[in-house]
CSV table of C-alpha atoms and ligand atoms in Angstrom, one decimal:
chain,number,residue,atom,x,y,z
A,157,UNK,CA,35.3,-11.2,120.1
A,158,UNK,CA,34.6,-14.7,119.0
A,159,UNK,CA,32.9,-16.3,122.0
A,160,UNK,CA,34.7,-19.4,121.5
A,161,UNK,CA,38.0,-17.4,121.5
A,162,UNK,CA,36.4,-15.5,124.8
A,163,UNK,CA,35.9,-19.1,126.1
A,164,UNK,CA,38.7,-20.9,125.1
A,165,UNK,CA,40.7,-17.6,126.9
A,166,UNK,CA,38.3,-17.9,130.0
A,167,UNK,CA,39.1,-22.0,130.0
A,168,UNK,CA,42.7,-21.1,129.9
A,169,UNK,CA,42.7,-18.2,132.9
A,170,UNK,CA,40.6,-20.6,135.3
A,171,UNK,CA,42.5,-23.6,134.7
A,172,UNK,CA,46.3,-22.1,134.8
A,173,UNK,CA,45.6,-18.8,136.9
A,174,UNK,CA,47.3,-16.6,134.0
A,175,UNK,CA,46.5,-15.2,130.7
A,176,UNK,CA,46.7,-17.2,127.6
A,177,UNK,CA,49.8,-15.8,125.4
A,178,UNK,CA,48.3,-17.3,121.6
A,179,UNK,CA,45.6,-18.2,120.3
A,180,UNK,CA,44.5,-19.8,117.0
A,181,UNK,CA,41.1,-21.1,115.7
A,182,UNK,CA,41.0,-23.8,112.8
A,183,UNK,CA,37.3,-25.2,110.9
A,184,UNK,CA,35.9,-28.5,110.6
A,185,UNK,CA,35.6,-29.9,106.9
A,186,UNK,CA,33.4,-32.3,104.4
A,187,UNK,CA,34.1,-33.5,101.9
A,188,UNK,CA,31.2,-32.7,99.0
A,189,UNK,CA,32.2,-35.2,96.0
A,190,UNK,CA,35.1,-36.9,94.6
A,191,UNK,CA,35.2,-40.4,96.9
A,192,UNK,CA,38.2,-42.2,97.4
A,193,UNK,CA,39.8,-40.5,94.9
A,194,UNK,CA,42.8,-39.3,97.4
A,195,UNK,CA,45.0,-42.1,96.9
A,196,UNK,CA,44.2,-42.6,93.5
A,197,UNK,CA,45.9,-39.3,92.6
A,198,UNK,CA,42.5,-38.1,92.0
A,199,UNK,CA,40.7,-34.8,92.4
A,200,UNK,CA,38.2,-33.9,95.8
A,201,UNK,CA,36.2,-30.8,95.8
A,202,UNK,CA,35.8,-30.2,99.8
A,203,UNK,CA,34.7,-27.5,102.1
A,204,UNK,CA,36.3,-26.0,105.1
A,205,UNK,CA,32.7,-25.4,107.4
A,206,UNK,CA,31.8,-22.6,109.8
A,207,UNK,CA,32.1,-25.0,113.3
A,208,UNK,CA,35.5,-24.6,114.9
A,209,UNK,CA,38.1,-25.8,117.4
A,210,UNK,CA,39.7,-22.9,119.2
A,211,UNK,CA,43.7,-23.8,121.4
A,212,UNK,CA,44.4,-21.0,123.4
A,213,UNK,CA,48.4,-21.5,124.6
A,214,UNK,CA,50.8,-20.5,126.7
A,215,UNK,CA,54.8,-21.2,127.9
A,216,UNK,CA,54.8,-23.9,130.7
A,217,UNK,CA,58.5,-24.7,132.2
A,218,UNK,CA,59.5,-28.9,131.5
A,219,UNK,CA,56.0,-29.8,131.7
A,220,UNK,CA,52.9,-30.1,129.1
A,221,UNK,CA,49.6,-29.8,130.8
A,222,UNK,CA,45.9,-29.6,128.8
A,223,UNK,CA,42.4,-28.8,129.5
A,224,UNK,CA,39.5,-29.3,127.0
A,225,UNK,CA,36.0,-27.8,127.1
A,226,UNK,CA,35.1,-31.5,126.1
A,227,UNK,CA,37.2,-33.4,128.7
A,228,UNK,CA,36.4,-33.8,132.6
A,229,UNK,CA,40.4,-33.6,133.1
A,230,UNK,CA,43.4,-31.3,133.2
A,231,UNK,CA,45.9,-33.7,132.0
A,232,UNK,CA,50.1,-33.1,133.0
A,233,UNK,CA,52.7,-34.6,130.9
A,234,UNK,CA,55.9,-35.1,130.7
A,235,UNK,CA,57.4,-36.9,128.1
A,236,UNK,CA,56.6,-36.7,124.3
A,237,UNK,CA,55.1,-40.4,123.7
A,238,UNK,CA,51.7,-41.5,122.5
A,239,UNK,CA,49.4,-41.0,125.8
A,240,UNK,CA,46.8,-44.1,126.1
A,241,UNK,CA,45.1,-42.7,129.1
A,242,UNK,CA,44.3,-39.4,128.1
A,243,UNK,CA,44.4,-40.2,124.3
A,244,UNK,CA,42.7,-36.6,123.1
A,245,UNK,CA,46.1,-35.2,123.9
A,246,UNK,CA,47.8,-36.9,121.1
A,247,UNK,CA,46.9,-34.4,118.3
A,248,UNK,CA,48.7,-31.9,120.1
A,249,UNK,CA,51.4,-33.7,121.4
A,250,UNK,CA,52.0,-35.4,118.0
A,251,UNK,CA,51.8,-32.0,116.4
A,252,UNK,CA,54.6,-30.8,118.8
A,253,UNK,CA,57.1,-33.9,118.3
A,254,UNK,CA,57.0,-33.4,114.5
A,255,UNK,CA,57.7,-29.7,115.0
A,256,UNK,CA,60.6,-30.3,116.8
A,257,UNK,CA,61.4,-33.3,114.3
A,258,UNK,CA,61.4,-30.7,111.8
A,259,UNK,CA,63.9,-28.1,113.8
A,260,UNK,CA,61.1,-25.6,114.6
A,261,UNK,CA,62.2,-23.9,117.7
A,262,UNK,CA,58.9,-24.9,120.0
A,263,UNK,CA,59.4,-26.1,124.1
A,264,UNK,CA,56.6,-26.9,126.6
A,265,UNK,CA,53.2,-25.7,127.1
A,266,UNK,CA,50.2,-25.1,128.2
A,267,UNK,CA,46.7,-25.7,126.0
A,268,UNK,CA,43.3,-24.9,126.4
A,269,UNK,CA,40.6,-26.6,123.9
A,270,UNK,CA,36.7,-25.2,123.1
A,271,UNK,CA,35.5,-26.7,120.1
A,272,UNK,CA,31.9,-26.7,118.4
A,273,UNK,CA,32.7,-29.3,115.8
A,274,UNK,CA,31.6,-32.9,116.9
A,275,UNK,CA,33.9,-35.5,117.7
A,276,UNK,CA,34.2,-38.7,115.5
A,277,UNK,CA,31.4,-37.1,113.3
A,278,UNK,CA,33.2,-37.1,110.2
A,279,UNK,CA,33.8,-33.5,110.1
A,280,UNK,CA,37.2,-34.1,111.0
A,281,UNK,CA,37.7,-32.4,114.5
A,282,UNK,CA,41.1,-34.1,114.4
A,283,UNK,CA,42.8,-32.1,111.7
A,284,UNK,CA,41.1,-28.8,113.4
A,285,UNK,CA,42.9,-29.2,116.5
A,286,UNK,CA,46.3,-30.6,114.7
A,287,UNK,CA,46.1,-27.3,112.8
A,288,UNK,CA,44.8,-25.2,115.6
A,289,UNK,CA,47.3,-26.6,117.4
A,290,UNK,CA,50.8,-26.4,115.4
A,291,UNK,CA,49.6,-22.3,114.3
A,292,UNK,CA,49.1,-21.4,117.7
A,293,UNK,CA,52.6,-23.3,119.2
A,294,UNK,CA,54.0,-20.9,115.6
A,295,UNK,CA,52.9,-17.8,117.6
A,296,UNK,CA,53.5,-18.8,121.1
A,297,UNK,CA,57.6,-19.8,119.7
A,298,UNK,CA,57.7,-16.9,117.0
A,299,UNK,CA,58.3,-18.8,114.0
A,300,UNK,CA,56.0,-19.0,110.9
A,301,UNK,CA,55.8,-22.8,109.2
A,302,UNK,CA,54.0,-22.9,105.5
A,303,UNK,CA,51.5,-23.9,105.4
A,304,UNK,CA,51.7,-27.0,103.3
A,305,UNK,CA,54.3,-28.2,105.1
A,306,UNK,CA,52.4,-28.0,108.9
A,307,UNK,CA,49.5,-30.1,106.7
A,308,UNK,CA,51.8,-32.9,106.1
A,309,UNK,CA,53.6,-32.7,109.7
A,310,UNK,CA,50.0,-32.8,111.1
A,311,UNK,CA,49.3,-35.3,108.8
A,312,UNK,CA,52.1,-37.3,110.7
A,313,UNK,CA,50.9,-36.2,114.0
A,314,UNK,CA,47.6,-38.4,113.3
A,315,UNK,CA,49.4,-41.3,111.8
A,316,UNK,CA,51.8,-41.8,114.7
A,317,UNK,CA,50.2,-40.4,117.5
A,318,UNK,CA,46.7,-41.2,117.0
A,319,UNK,CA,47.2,-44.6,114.9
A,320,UNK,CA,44.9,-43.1,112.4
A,321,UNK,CA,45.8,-43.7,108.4
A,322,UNK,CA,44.5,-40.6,107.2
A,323,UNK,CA,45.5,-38.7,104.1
A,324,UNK,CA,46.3,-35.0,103.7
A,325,UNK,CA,42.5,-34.1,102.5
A,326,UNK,CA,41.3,-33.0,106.2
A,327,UNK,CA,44.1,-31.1,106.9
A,328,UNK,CA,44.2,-29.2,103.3
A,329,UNK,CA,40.3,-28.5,103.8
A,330,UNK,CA,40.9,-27.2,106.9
A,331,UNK,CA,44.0,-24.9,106.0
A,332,UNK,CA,42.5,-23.8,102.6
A,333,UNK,CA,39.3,-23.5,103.1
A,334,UNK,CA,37.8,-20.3,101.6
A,335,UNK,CA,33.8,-18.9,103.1
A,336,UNK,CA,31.4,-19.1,100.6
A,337,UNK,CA,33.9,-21.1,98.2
A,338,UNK,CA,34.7,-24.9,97.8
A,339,UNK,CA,38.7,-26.8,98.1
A,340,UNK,CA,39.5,-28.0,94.5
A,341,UNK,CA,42.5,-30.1,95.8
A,342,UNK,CA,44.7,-32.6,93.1
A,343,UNK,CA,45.7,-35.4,94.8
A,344,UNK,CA,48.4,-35.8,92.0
A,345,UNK,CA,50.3,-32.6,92.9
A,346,UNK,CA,48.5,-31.4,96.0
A,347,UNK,CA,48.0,-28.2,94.2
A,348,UNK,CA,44.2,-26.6,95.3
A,349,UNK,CA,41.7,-24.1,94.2
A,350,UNK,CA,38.9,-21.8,96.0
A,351,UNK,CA,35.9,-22.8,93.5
A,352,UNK,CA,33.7,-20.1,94.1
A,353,UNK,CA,29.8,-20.2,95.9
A,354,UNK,CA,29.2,-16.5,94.6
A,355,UNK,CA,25.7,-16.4,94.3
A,356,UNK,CA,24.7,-19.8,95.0
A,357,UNK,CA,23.2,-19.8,98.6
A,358,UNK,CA,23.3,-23.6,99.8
A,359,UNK,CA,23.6,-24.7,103.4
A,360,UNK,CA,25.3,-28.3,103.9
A,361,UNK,CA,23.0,-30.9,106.1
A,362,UNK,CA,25.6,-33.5,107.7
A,363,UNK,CA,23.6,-36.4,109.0
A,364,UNK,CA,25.2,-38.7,111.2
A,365,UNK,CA,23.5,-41.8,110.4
A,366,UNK,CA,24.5,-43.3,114.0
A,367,UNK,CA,25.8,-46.8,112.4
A,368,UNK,CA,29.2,-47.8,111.7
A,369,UNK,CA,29.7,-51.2,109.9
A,370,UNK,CA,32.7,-53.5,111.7
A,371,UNK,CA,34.0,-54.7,108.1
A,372,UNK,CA,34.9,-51.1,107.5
A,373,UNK,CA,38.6,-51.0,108.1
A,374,UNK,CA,39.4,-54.3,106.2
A,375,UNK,CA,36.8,-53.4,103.7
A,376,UNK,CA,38.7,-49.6,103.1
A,377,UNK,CA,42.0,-52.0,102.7
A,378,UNK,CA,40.6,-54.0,100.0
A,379,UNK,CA,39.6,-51.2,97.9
A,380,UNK,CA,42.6,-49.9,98.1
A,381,UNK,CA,44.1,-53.1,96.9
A,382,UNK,CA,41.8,-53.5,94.3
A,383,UNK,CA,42.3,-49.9,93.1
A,384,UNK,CA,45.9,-50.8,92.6
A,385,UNK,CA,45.8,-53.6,90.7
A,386,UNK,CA,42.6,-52.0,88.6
A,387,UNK,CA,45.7,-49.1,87.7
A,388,UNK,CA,48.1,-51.7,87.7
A,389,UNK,CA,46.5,-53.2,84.6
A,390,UNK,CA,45.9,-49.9,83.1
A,391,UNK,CA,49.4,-49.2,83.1
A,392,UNK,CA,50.5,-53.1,82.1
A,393,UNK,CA,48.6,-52.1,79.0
A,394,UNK,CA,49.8,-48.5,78.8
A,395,UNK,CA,53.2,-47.2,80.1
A,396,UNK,CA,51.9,-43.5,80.6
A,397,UNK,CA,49.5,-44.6,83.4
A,398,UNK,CA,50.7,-44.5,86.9
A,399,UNK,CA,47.4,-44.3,88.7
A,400,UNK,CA,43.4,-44.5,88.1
A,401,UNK,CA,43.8,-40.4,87.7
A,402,UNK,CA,45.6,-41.5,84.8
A,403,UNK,CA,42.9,-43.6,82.7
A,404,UNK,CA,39.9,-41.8,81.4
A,405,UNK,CA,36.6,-43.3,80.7
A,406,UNK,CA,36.8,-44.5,77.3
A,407,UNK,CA,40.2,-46.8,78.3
A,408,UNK,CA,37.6,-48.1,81.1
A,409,UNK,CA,35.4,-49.4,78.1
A,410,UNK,CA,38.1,-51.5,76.5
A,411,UNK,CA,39.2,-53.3,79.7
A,412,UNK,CA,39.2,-57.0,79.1
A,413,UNK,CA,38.3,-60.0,81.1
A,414,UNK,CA,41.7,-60.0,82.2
A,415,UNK,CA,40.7,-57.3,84.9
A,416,UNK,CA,38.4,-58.8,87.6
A,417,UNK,CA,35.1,-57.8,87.7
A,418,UNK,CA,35.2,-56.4,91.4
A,419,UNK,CA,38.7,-54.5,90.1
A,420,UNK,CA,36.7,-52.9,87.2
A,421,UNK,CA,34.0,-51.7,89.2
A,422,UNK,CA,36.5,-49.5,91.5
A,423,UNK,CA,37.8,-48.1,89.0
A,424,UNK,CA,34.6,-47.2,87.6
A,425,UNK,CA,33.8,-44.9,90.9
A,426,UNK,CA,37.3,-43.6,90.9
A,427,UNK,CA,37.7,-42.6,87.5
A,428,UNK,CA,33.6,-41.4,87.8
A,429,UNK,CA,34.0,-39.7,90.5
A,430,UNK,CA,37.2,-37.4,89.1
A,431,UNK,CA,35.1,-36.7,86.0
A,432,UNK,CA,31.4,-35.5,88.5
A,433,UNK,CA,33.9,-33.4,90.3
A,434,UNK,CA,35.0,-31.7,86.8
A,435,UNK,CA,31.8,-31.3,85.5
A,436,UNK,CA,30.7,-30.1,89.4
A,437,UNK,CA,33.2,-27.1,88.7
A,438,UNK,CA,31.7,-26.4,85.2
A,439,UNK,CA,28.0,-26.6,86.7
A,440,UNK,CA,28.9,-24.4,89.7
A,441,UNK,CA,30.5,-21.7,87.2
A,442,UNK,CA,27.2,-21.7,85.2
A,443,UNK,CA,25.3,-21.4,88.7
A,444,UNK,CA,23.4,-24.5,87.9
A,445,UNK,CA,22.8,-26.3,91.2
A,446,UNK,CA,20.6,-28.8,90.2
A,447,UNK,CA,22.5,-30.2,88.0
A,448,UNK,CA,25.5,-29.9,90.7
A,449,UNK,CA,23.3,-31.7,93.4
A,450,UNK,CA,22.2,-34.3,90.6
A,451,UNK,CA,26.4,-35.6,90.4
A,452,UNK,CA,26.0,-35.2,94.2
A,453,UNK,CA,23.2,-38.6,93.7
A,454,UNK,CA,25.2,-40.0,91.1
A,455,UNK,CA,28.6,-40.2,93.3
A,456,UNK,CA,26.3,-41.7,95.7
A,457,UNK,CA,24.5,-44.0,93.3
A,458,UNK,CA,28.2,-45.3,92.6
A,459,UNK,CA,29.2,-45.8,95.3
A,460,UNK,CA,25.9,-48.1,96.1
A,461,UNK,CA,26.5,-50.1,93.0
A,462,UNK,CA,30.8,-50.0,92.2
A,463,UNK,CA,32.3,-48.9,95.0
A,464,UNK,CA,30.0,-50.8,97.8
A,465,UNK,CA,30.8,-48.8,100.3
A,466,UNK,CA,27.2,-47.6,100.8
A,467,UNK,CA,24.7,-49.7,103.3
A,468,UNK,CA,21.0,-49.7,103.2
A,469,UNK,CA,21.5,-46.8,106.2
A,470,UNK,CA,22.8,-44.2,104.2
A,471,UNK,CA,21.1,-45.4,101.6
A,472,UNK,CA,18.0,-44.5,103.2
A,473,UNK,CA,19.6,-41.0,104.2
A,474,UNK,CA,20.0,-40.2,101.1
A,475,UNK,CA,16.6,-41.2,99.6
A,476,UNK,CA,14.9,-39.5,102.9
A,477,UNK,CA,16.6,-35.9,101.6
A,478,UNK,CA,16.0,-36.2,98.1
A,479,UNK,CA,12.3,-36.3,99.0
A,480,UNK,CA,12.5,-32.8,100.7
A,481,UNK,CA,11.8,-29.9,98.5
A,482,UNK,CA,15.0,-27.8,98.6
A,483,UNK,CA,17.0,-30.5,99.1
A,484,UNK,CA,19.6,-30.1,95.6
A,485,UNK,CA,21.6,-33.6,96.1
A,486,UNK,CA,23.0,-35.8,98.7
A,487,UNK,CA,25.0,-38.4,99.1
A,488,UNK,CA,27.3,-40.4,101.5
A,489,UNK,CA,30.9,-38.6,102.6
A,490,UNK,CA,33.7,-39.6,104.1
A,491,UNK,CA,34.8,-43.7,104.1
A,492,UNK,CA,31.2,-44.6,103.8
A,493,UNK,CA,30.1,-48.3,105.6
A,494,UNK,CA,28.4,-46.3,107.9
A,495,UNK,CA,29.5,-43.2,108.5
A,496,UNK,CA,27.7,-39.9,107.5
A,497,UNK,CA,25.8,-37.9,104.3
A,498,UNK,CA,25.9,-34.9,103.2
A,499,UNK,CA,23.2,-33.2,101.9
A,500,UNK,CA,23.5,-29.5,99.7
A,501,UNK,CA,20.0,-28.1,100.6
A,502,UNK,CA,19.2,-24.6,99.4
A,503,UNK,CA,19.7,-21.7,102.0
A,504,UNK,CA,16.1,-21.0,102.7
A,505,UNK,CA,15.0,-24.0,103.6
A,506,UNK,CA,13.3,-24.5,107.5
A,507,UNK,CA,15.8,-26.4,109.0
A,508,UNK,CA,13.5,-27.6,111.9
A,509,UNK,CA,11.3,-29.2,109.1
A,510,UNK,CA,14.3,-30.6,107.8
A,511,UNK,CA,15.3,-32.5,110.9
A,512,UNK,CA,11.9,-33.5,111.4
A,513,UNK,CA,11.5,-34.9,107.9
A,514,UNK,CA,14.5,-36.9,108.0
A,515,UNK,CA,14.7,-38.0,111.8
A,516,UNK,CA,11.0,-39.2,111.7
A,517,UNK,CA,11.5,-41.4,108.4
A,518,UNK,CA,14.8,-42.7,109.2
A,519,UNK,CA,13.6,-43.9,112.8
A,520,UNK,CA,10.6,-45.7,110.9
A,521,UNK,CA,12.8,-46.9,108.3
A,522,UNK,CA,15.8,-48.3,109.9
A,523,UNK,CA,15.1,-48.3,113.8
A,524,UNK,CA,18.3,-45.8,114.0
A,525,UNK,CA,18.4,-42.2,115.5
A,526,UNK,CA,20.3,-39.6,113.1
A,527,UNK,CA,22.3,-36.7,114.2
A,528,UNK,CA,22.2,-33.5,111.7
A,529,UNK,CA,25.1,-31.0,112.0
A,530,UNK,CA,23.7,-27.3,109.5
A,531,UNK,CA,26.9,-26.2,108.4
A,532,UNK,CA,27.9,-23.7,105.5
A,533,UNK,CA,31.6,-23.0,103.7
A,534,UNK,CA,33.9,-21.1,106.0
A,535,UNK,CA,37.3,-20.2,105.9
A,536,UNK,CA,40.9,-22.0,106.7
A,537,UNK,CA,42.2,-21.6,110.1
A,538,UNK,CA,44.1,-18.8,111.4
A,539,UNK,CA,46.0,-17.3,114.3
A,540,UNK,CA,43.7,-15.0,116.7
A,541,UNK,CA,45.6,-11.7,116.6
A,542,UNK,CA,44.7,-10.1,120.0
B,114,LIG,P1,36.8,-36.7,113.6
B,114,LIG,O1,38.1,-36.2,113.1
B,114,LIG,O2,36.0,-37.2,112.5
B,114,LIG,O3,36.0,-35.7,114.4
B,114,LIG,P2,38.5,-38.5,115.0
B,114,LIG,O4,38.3,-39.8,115.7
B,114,LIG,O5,39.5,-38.5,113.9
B,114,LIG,O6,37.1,-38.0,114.5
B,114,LIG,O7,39.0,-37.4,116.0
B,114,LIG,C1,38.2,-37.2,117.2
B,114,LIG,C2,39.2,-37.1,118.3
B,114,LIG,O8,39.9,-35.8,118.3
B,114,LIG,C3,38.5,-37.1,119.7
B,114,LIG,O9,38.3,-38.5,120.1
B,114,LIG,C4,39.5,-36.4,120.6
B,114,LIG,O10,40.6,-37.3,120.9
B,114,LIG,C5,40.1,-35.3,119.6
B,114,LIG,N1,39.3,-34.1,119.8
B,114,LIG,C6,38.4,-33.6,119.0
B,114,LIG,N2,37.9,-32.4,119.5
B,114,LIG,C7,38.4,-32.2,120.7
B,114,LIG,C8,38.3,-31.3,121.7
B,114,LIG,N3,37.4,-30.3,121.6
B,114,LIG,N4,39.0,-31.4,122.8
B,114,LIG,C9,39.9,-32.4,123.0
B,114,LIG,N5,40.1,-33.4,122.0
B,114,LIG,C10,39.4,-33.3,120.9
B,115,LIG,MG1,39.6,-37.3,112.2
């Protein structure tokens, strides 16, 4: 068995003196290329990755009591409200209230966490445990929920629960991810695709670069603003466009002073970044990862120049990895200002010289320690049958 189902099970017995009844085991994810694109009905290409969060569960009478591998506390509850104390309980919680929201037949229970993906690392431990969470409550209450549908209740769960804005990208990743493929996902009909790794043996380098920038959240608001009024002159112009997805590069050419400067430039990453992670699916069907780890540099590139959502942090991340021979591209993922890169290195690289290369030069370039997470495509999450 899985150890961290054995431990998970083992948390369970020694905290609630019984046997777990379910059990269900859900990935972390990145995403590879395609930034800020969600929201613009754009395209991501994303990877569920082979470090998990593991619920074990079990019925409990009127009360709902946790324990985590990662938490000093076993944590009792009672009623169904946002906890501020004991806040990691949320994502469960959440996942349960929207459940029942939705009729599913679910009541109280017990929950035991193990995880091996780290927290607040960008590699979105929150979606693992929301899915983890409402597959195994599925089990443990005999019902079966699609799966589209539990990503957007979980999706819910985070908004309301945990008071974070996130969109349906992590919880897709970690649903649909496929081992040794890529998430295609269209954020203009939420269809997705396995894009296949056949072949192509890459490991991903997540480097936490150990710096988040305060103007972050206002900054990720702005964009977002400027975004829409970059589509909503597009569209002024041109009543077939609804969003950025919508204009393709040559329209981007004609703009006219009308659009601001700062607009334009947004619009340039966006509408970039759904054409890199086009030609990223062409390259990737030819086998040809240079040239995939060369849009990797350019999405990073853009996002330096148009999107400024780099700093000189991940900029030197970035220009730290590309020096290392095996090293096929990197960039910054997630919200950027801070944050984390990924870097697509081949398989056979040493990964100890890896760490040393970049740790040593970042500390000498920046004064910052980095954290580096090896990771490599895994599959979407799924109930333990025992
Ligand atoms: P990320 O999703 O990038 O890892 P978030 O801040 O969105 O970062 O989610 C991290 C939060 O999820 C943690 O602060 C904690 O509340 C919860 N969480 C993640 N892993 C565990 C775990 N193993 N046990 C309990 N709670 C966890
Ligand atoms: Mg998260």
């Amino acid at each position: 068995m899985d150890k961290l189902v054995a431990d998970v099970e083992e948390l369970y017995r020694s905290s609630f003196a019984c046997a777990a009844q379910c059990c269900a085991r859900a990935p972390g994810r990145v995403e590879v290329l395609g930034n800020h694109t969600d929201y613009n009905e754009g395209l991501v290409l994303s990877a569920a990755i082979d470090r998990h969060l593991c619920v074990a569960v079990g019925r409990s009478d009127n009360t709902f009591e946790f324990v985590s591998g990662s938490f000093p506390e076993r944590v009792v509850i009672s009623e169904v409200v946002p906890q501020k104390e004991y806040a990691w309980t949320n994502y469960a919680l959440g996942v349960y209230h929207w459940l029942k929201a939705a009729g599913y037949p679910v009541a109280p229970f017990r929950m035991a966490v193990t995880s091996t993906i780290p927290q607040g690392a960008g590699l979105s431990s929150s979606a693992a445990f929301e899915v983890a969470s409402g597959l195994a409550l599925g089990d443990l209450y005999g019902f079966k929920i699609d799966k589209q549908e539990l990503a957007h209740l979980c999706r819910k769960a985070e908004h309301t629960f945990a008071g974070a804005n996130c969109g349906l990208l992590d919880q897709y990743s970690v649903l649909f991810g496929k081992q040794q493929h890529l998430l295609l996902i269209d954020f203009r009909t939420l269809d997705y695709r396995p894009i296949s790794l056949a072949g192509l043996d890459i490991v991903f380098a997540i480097t936490e670069s150990g710096v988040t920038h305060r103007l972050g959240e206002s900054a990720y608001n702005d964009r977002r603003i400027e975004c829409e009024s970059a589509a909503r002159y597009f569209s002024e112009k041109d009543p077939a466009v609804h969003s950025l997805r919508d204009v393709n590069p040559g329209k981007l050419h004609q703009a006219g002073d009308e659009l601001q400067a700062s607009a334009l430039k947004r619009a340039q990453h966006v509408i970039g970044e759904i054409e890199r992670v086009k030609a990223a699916i062409e390259l990737l069907e030819q086998k040809d990862l240079r040239g995939f780890g060369k849009l990797l540099y350019g999405s990073h590139e853009s996002s330096l120049v148009n999107f400024e959502n780099s700093c000189p942090e991940l900029d030197s991340l970035v220009r730290i990895a590309s020096q290392f021979e095996g090293a096929y591209g990197s960039r910054l993922t997630g919200g950027g200002f801070g944050g984390a890169t990924l870097s697509v290195l081949d398989c056979t690289i040493e990964k100890h010289t890896f760490v040393r290369h970049l740790t040593d030069a970042y500390a000498r370039e920046t004064g910052h320690t980095c954290a580096i997470h090896f990771a490599t495509p895994a599959g979407g999450a799924e109930i333990i049958e025992r």
